[in-house]
Each structure stands twice: as C-alpha cells, then as structure tokens.
XYZ file of C-alpha atoms in Angstrom:
341
model
C 0.000 0.000 0.000
C 1.297 3.445 -0.942
C 0.626 6.189 1.618
C 0.100 9.803 0.786
C 2.297 12.469 2.343
C -0.535 13.460 4.697
C -0.950 9.865 5.911
C 2.811 9.460 6.388
C 3.024 12.669 8.424
C 0.150 11.548 10.647
C 2.009 8.391 11.786
C 3.181 8.352 15.365
C 6.939 7.678 15.111
C 7.210 6.613 18.749
C 4.415 4.096 18.272
C 6.113 2.679 15.189
C 9.383 2.203 17.093
C 7.523 0.510 19.941
C 5.843 -1.941 17.583
C 9.214 -2.722 15.996
C 10.714 -3.518 19.408
C 7.825 -5.883 20.188
C 8.350 -7.708 16.899
C 12.055 -8.118 17.639
C 11.325 -9.387 21.158
C 8.991 -12.016 19.740
C 11.859 -13.333 17.609
C 13.506 -15.091 20.587
C 17.281 -15.297 20.292
C 17.408 -12.976 17.335
C 15.602 -10.222 19.225
C 17.457 -7.165 20.435
C 16.588 -4.041 22.330
C 16.582 -1.189 19.869
C 17.968 1.251 22.420
C 20.837 -1.140 23.167
C 21.621 -1.404 19.480
C 21.527 2.343 18.916
C 23.563 3.119 22.025
C 26.095 0.272 21.706
C 29.800 1.231 21.691
C 32.474 -0.215 19.420
C 34.106 -2.402 22.098
C 32.342 -5.463 20.746
C 34.224 -5.068 17.491
C 37.649 -4.864 19.083
C 38.251 -8.563 18.491
C 37.885 -8.073 14.751
C 41.118 -7.718 12.819
C 41.284 -4.277 11.262
C 43.496 -2.963 8.486
C 47.190 -3.185 9.205
C 49.533 -0.284 8.476
C 51.908 -0.983 5.601
C 55.368 0.509 5.264
C 56.091 1.001 1.573
C 59.763 1.576 2.401
C 60.186 -1.894 3.912
C 62.059 -4.454 1.772
C 59.913 -7.110 0.107
C 62.036 -9.924 -1.275
C 65.373 -10.906 -2.767
C 66.061 -12.312 -6.194
C 66.480 -16.066 -6.361
C 70.203 -15.927 -7.194
C 70.941 -13.374 -4.468
C 69.072 -15.350 -1.817
C 70.688 -18.641 -2.853
C 74.193 -17.162 -2.570
C 73.444 -15.567 0.808
C 72.039 -18.854 2.094
C 75.161 -20.631 0.878
C 77.293 -18.203 2.893
C 75.041 -18.666 5.946
C 75.178 -22.457 5.800
C 78.949 -22.371 5.357
C 79.229 -20.008 8.329
C 77.268 -22.431 10.525
C 79.467 -25.405 9.620
C 82.758 -23.551 10.094
C 81.606 -21.914 13.350
C 80.544 -25.280 14.789
C 84.011 -26.728 14.239
C 85.876 -23.562 15.247
C 84.096 -22.888 18.540
C 83.968 -26.562 19.519
C 87.759 -26.560 19.229
C 88.115 -23.213 21.029
C 85.862 -24.044 23.985
C 86.816 -27.732 24.210
C 83.160 -28.647 24.400
C 80.427 -29.455 21.903
C 78.729 -26.460 20.323
C 76.308 -26.396 17.398
C 75.731 -23.385 15.128
C 72.774 -23.634 12.728
C 71.760 -21.203 10.003
C 68.027 -20.510 10.438
C 67.246 -18.161 7.555
C 67.241 -14.604 6.221
C 65.061 -11.706 7.315
C 64.423 -8.407 5.511
C 63.824 -5.387 7.743
C 64.620 -1.728 8.085
C 67.554 -0.624 10.208
C 65.377 1.422 12.565
C 62.953 -1.452 13.212
C 65.836 -3.811 13.884
C 67.514 -1.542 16.446
C 64.172 -0.900 18.160
C 63.730 -4.653 18.666
C 67.078 -5.186 20.417
C 67.213 -5.659 24.178
C 68.983 -3.248 26.477
C 71.621 -4.084 27.438
C 72.811 -6.270 24.576
C 76.028 -7.044 22.713
C 76.188 -5.618 19.202
C 79.312 -4.681 17.268
C 79.909 -2.425 14.292
C 82.310 -3.921 11.725
C 83.579 -3.103 8.248
C 83.682 -5.839 5.603
C 85.248 -4.385 2.448
C 84.629 -4.706 -0.447
C 81.080 -4.459 1.000
C 80.146 -0.791 1.360
C 79.448 0.860 4.692
C 79.274 -0.878 8.070
C 77.625 -4.129 9.164
C 76.514 -5.446 12.557
C 77.323 -8.570 14.547
C 74.702 -9.148 17.256
C 75.480 -11.680 19.983
C 73.090 -12.649 22.748
C 74.418 -10.989 25.914
C 73.822 -14.080 28.051
C 75.754 -16.175 25.522
C 78.680 -13.738 25.713
C 78.953 -14.212 29.479
C 78.904 -18.008 29.042
C 81.731 -17.744 26.485
C 83.740 -15.532 28.829
C 83.317 -17.894 31.782
C 84.508 -20.851 29.710
C 87.464 -18.970 28.188
C 88.602 -17.872 31.651
C 88.401 -21.409 33.064
C 84.991 -21.180 34.699
C 81.863 -23.282 34.404
C 79.762 -22.286 31.347
C 76.456 -21.682 33.127
C 73.982 -18.875 32.345
C 73.992 -15.630 34.319
C 71.025 -14.936 36.585
C 71.017 -11.314 35.403
C 72.696 -9.526 32.513
C 74.541 -6.239 32.712
C 76.854 -4.067 30.668
C 80.438 -5.198 30.104
C 83.390 -4.135 32.193
C 86.421 -2.895 30.242
C 88.060 -6.324 30.461
C 84.862 -8.044 29.302
C 84.543 -5.524 26.491
C 87.974 -6.540 25.220
C 87.046 -10.234 25.338
C 83.772 -9.436 23.555
C 85.681 -7.649 20.788
C 87.815 -10.771 20.400
C 84.671 -12.902 20.007
C 83.353 -10.527 17.345
C 86.650 -10.783 15.454
C 86.365 -14.560 15.645
C 82.888 -14.456 14.101
C 83.937 -12.080 11.300
C 86.931 -14.293 10.485
C 84.549 -17.243 10.147
C 82.355 -15.108 7.875
C 85.408 -14.313 5.737
C 86.059 -18.035 5.263
C 82.394 -18.792 4.545
C 82.174 -16.098 1.845
C 85.549 -16.957 0.304
C 84.082 -18.714 -2.743
C 82.189 -15.558 -3.715
C 84.190 -12.595 -2.447
C 87.342 -11.991 -0.402
C 86.208 -9.993 2.632
C 88.632 -7.959 4.736
C 86.964 -7.705 8.187
C 87.896 -4.931 10.602
C 86.450 -4.186 14.046
C 84.981 -0.701 14.611
C 83.127 -0.611 17.948
C 81.173 -2.708 20.449
C 78.151 -1.374 22.334
C 75.822 -2.643 25.045
C 73.319 0.105 24.203
C 72.064 -0.166 20.590
C 71.029 3.501 20.654
C 74.703 4.451 20.499
C 75.175 2.657 17.187
C 75.387 4.456 13.885
C 76.206 2.706 10.658
C 73.029 3.375 8.650
C 69.899 5.497 8.426
C 66.759 4.269 10.203
C 64.936 3.703 6.914
C 67.819 1.731 5.382
C 66.817 -1.739 4.165
C 68.861 -4.506 5.777
C 69.359 -8.257 5.465
C 69.558 -10.179 8.746
C 71.356 -13.527 8.604
C 69.968 -15.553 11.533
C 71.753 -18.315 13.449
C 70.987 -20.450 16.490
C 73.793 -21.498 18.825
C 73.342 -24.489 21.122
C 75.870 -24.870 23.944
C 74.977 -27.642 26.381
C 71.360 -26.843 27.322
C 71.577 -23.173 26.327
C 70.182 -21.932 23.002
C 70.881 -18.372 21.895
C 70.576 -16.331 18.689
C 73.403 -14.754 16.710
C 72.689 -12.320 13.880
C 74.786 -10.834 11.103
C 73.247 -7.657 9.701
C 74.063 -6.244 6.246
C 72.637 -3.080 4.669
C 71.175 -4.056 1.313
C 73.163 -1.237 -0.291
C 76.409 -2.792 1.010
C 76.327 -5.320 -1.833
C 76.371 -2.649 -4.544
C 80.063 -3.133 -5.320
C 79.717 -6.935 -5.535
C 76.196 -7.128 -6.977
C 77.445 -8.899 -10.094
C 78.921 -11.651 -7.876
C 76.002 -12.245 -5.505
C 73.237 -11.518 -8.021
C 74.437 -11.550 -11.669
C 70.916 -11.328 -13.101
C 69.955 -8.550 -10.706
C 73.065 -6.590 -11.661
C 72.010 -6.683 -15.299
C 68.479 -5.623 -14.398
C 69.794 -2.525 -12.630
C 70.492 -0.993 -16.059
C 67.479 0.675 -17.648
C 66.352 0.018 -21.222
C 67.434 3.540 -22.135
C 70.943 2.857 -20.820
C 71.132 -0.392 -22.785
C 69.988 1.348 -25.986
C 72.653 3.983 -25.437
C 75.259 1.241 -24.979
C 74.215 -0.438 -28.233
C 74.428 2.882 -30.064
C 77.951 3.476 -28.734
C 79.007 -0.030 -29.741
C 77.634 0.425 -33.273
C 79.418 3.782 -33.597
C 82.644 2.101 -32.527
C 82.111 -0.767 -35.000
C 81.485 1.640 -37.882
C 84.612 3.633 -37.081
C 86.958 0.651 -36.727
C 88.867 -0.506 -39.822
C 89.384 -4.213 -40.481
C 91.244 -6.251 -43.115
C 89.270 -8.686 -45.287
C 91.223 -10.953 -47.690
C 89.907 -13.361 -50.346
C 92.472 -16.172 -50.782
C 92.633 -18.005 -54.114
C 95.010 -20.669 -52.802
C 98.259 -21.342 -50.968
C 101.486 -23.209 -51.722
C 104.535 -24.078 -49.641
C 107.859 -23.008 -51.131
C 111.296 -21.807 -50.116
C 113.041 -18.465 -50.269
C 115.229 -19.486 -53.246
C 112.208 -20.258 -55.447
C 110.606 -16.988 -54.433
C 113.752 -15.063 -55.440
C 113.729 -16.809 -58.862
C 110.136 -15.854 -59.700
C 109.760 -14.009 -63.025
C 106.909 -12.430 -64.977
C 105.048 -15.177 -66.821
C 105.775 -17.909 -64.298
C 102.789 -20.098 -63.363
C 102.158 -21.075 -59.773
C 100.624 -24.513 -59.375
C 98.024 -24.467 -56.583
C 96.818 -27.526 -54.692
C 93.178 -26.417 -54.895
C 90.864 -27.731 -57.592
C 89.462 -25.280 -60.146
C 85.994 -25.465 -58.596
C 87.257 -25.169 -55.018
C 85.770 -22.214 -53.129
C 87.806 -19.201 -52.144
C 88.546 -18.626 -48.462
C 87.689 -15.184 -47.096
C 89.668 -14.147 -44.016
C 88.850 -11.369 -41.547
C 91.898 -10.160 -39.615
C 93.744 -13.377 -40.561
C 90.997 -15.768 -39.437
C 88.898 -17.845 -41.874
C 85.360 -16.445 -41.805
C 83.627 -17.311 -45.113
C 83.799 -19.458 -48.260
C 83.053 -17.811 -51.601
C 83.024 -18.039 -55.403
C 85.019 -15.793 -57.720
C 83.085 -13.759 -60.278
C 82.631 -10.335 -61.834
C 80.500 -7.310 -60.989
C 80.489 -4.835 -63.878
C 84.120 -4.221 -64.824
C 85.454 -5.363 -61.451
C 86.222 -8.723 -59.977
C 83.981 -9.851 -57.120
C 83.516 -12.672 -54.650
C 80.134 -14.143 -53.789
C 79.865 -15.395 -50.189
C 78.502 -18.939 -50.100
C 79.061 -20.209 -46.552
C 79.828 -18.709 -43.156
C 82.531 -20.539 -41.206
C 82.269 -18.657 -37.914
C 79.706 -16.332 -36.344
C 82.211 -14.369 -34.290
C-alpha cells in the first residue's frame, strides 16, 4: 500500500518504534533491544582484525640468485663456526643457520634488548658498516669458559666491564673471520672491528629507513640456546652485486641505458677498420724459389678449379666464396659462413 504524504506525516513515530521492538522481542534469540543497538559502543568489534599499516619503504624480497648465494654463505658459516668454537671451547657447540630476514635498520635496532652485545664492523669490499649481534647471556657463558669457569647462564645480565669488552671484541673478530672463510668462494672480505656497544642507541652505521638483510643463526651450547645475527645493509652489496646476483646486476640498467650502450658499440664498429682478404690458394715453397720468380711464371696451386675461395677477416677464416665479376670489377660471392664471431 502506498501512503500519501498526509498519511505518512500523521504516523506516530514513537508508536512505530515501539511496535518494531515488540516484533524483535517475539523473535527469541534474534531479538534485540533497539535502544541497546543504537547506544552500543564499538568495544564489541575490538576482536575483529582491522586494516594493518603498511610501510612502503620496507624491503619485500630478494632475487632467487641473491638469496641462494646468501644462504650458501650462511650455511657455510654455521658449519665452520661449529668446528671452530667446539675446538676453542673444548666442548660441543652447534651453530645452525636458520634463515634470512628483511627489515629496516630502525625497526631492527628498536627490537634489540637493552643491554645487549652488538658490534659495528667493516667488511670491504662491502660498502658501509655491518653489525654482529650476539646474545648478551651467551657472551657471558663464552667468557666464563674462556677464563676457566663453568659455562652456566647468568642470573642477570649487565653491561660489560672494560676487560669483558675486550674479550667481547675478540669474540666478534672470531665471528667475522669465520664469515670471511664462509664467503671466500664468492668474495674476499677484509673484516675490521669498529666498535662494540651494550646500548644499541649508540650505534650508527646506517639510516633508520635503510633496508637490511639479517642472517639468523641459532647457537646451542649444552642446554643453552641463543641467537646470533649478522646484519648487512642491502646497499652494502652494490660493489659486488654482479657476484652475488648476476641477473639482478644486469636488471639494474634501464632500457634507455642499454639502448645507449648499443648505439655506442655500433658507432665504434662503424669507425673501426678491419682487413678482409679473399684467398685463391696457398702453396709451400722456399726463399730461393721466391727469389727466382719471373713475370710469366705459373704457380701450381693444390686447390681444384671449382674449389671455393677462403675469405679471411683479420687473418681468421670467416667465409667461403666463389670468384666472379661485378660490372668491370672482380667480385667474390659469399657462399658459406665458417664462424659467427
């Protein structure tokens, strides 16, 4: 039924709302008090997962070649470190590579405990500085064992004394030397120690928004398990990109740059002179016969009359051809290519 405007205006709105509430109440479990619905707050929706903020500056992924080479270095590091530290500590220790993580430098520093043990190192030919992060509790266990004590965990952790700081620097140098060996098949690193800090806020090395690669390891010493992390700015691999990621290095060049390279190459080819020789035949002789040659002498060639001519480019055989004439000049028709170089 369609109501006129006058009929619609004459309706009692309060009465209509009341009737609606009665209908909802009659619905049993699906009923609801209209006032409760209208006055409800948003706390009931807090359990729902809302949109998550997305940082467009965060790194996304690595190319397949780059990741494979980094994983190879990580796995090699774990094997060498297991042998090296087992020998150093005179007790069984296991170092396992657990994967790669992409983060930003600021997020990584914000996630570190205080105090902690993190060192700034240089690894030329990698650009800039890298980090070696050791679990602080693990460092104290190492120090106890190296100084003849029992390798048991500390009840509490604290910042290093000056003597402990020196021992910690020695541990960092040990780890970077192992990294040098692990990366030896790809690049010859030259590690150097810069600084060691218990407070990550004192570290420099990169901007907060810098994309980094974290190489994660797990160390197991007796019943203690602790993480070790090697941190590399993604930009550090710029000088060795062609080694770690050959395909990615090629993709760094734009199509415009490649077109410009081709144009330069073609200009160079057009401006470079080259010698091209068509050889009728060859004979072996001696210097005396050559000195006795006279006008009218006939040279007997080993080639048959129908044998093709050999065309040489810069002394190398490149084509076969047939002798002929073009207008009033002699010519050679190319019949077969011997090399594509």
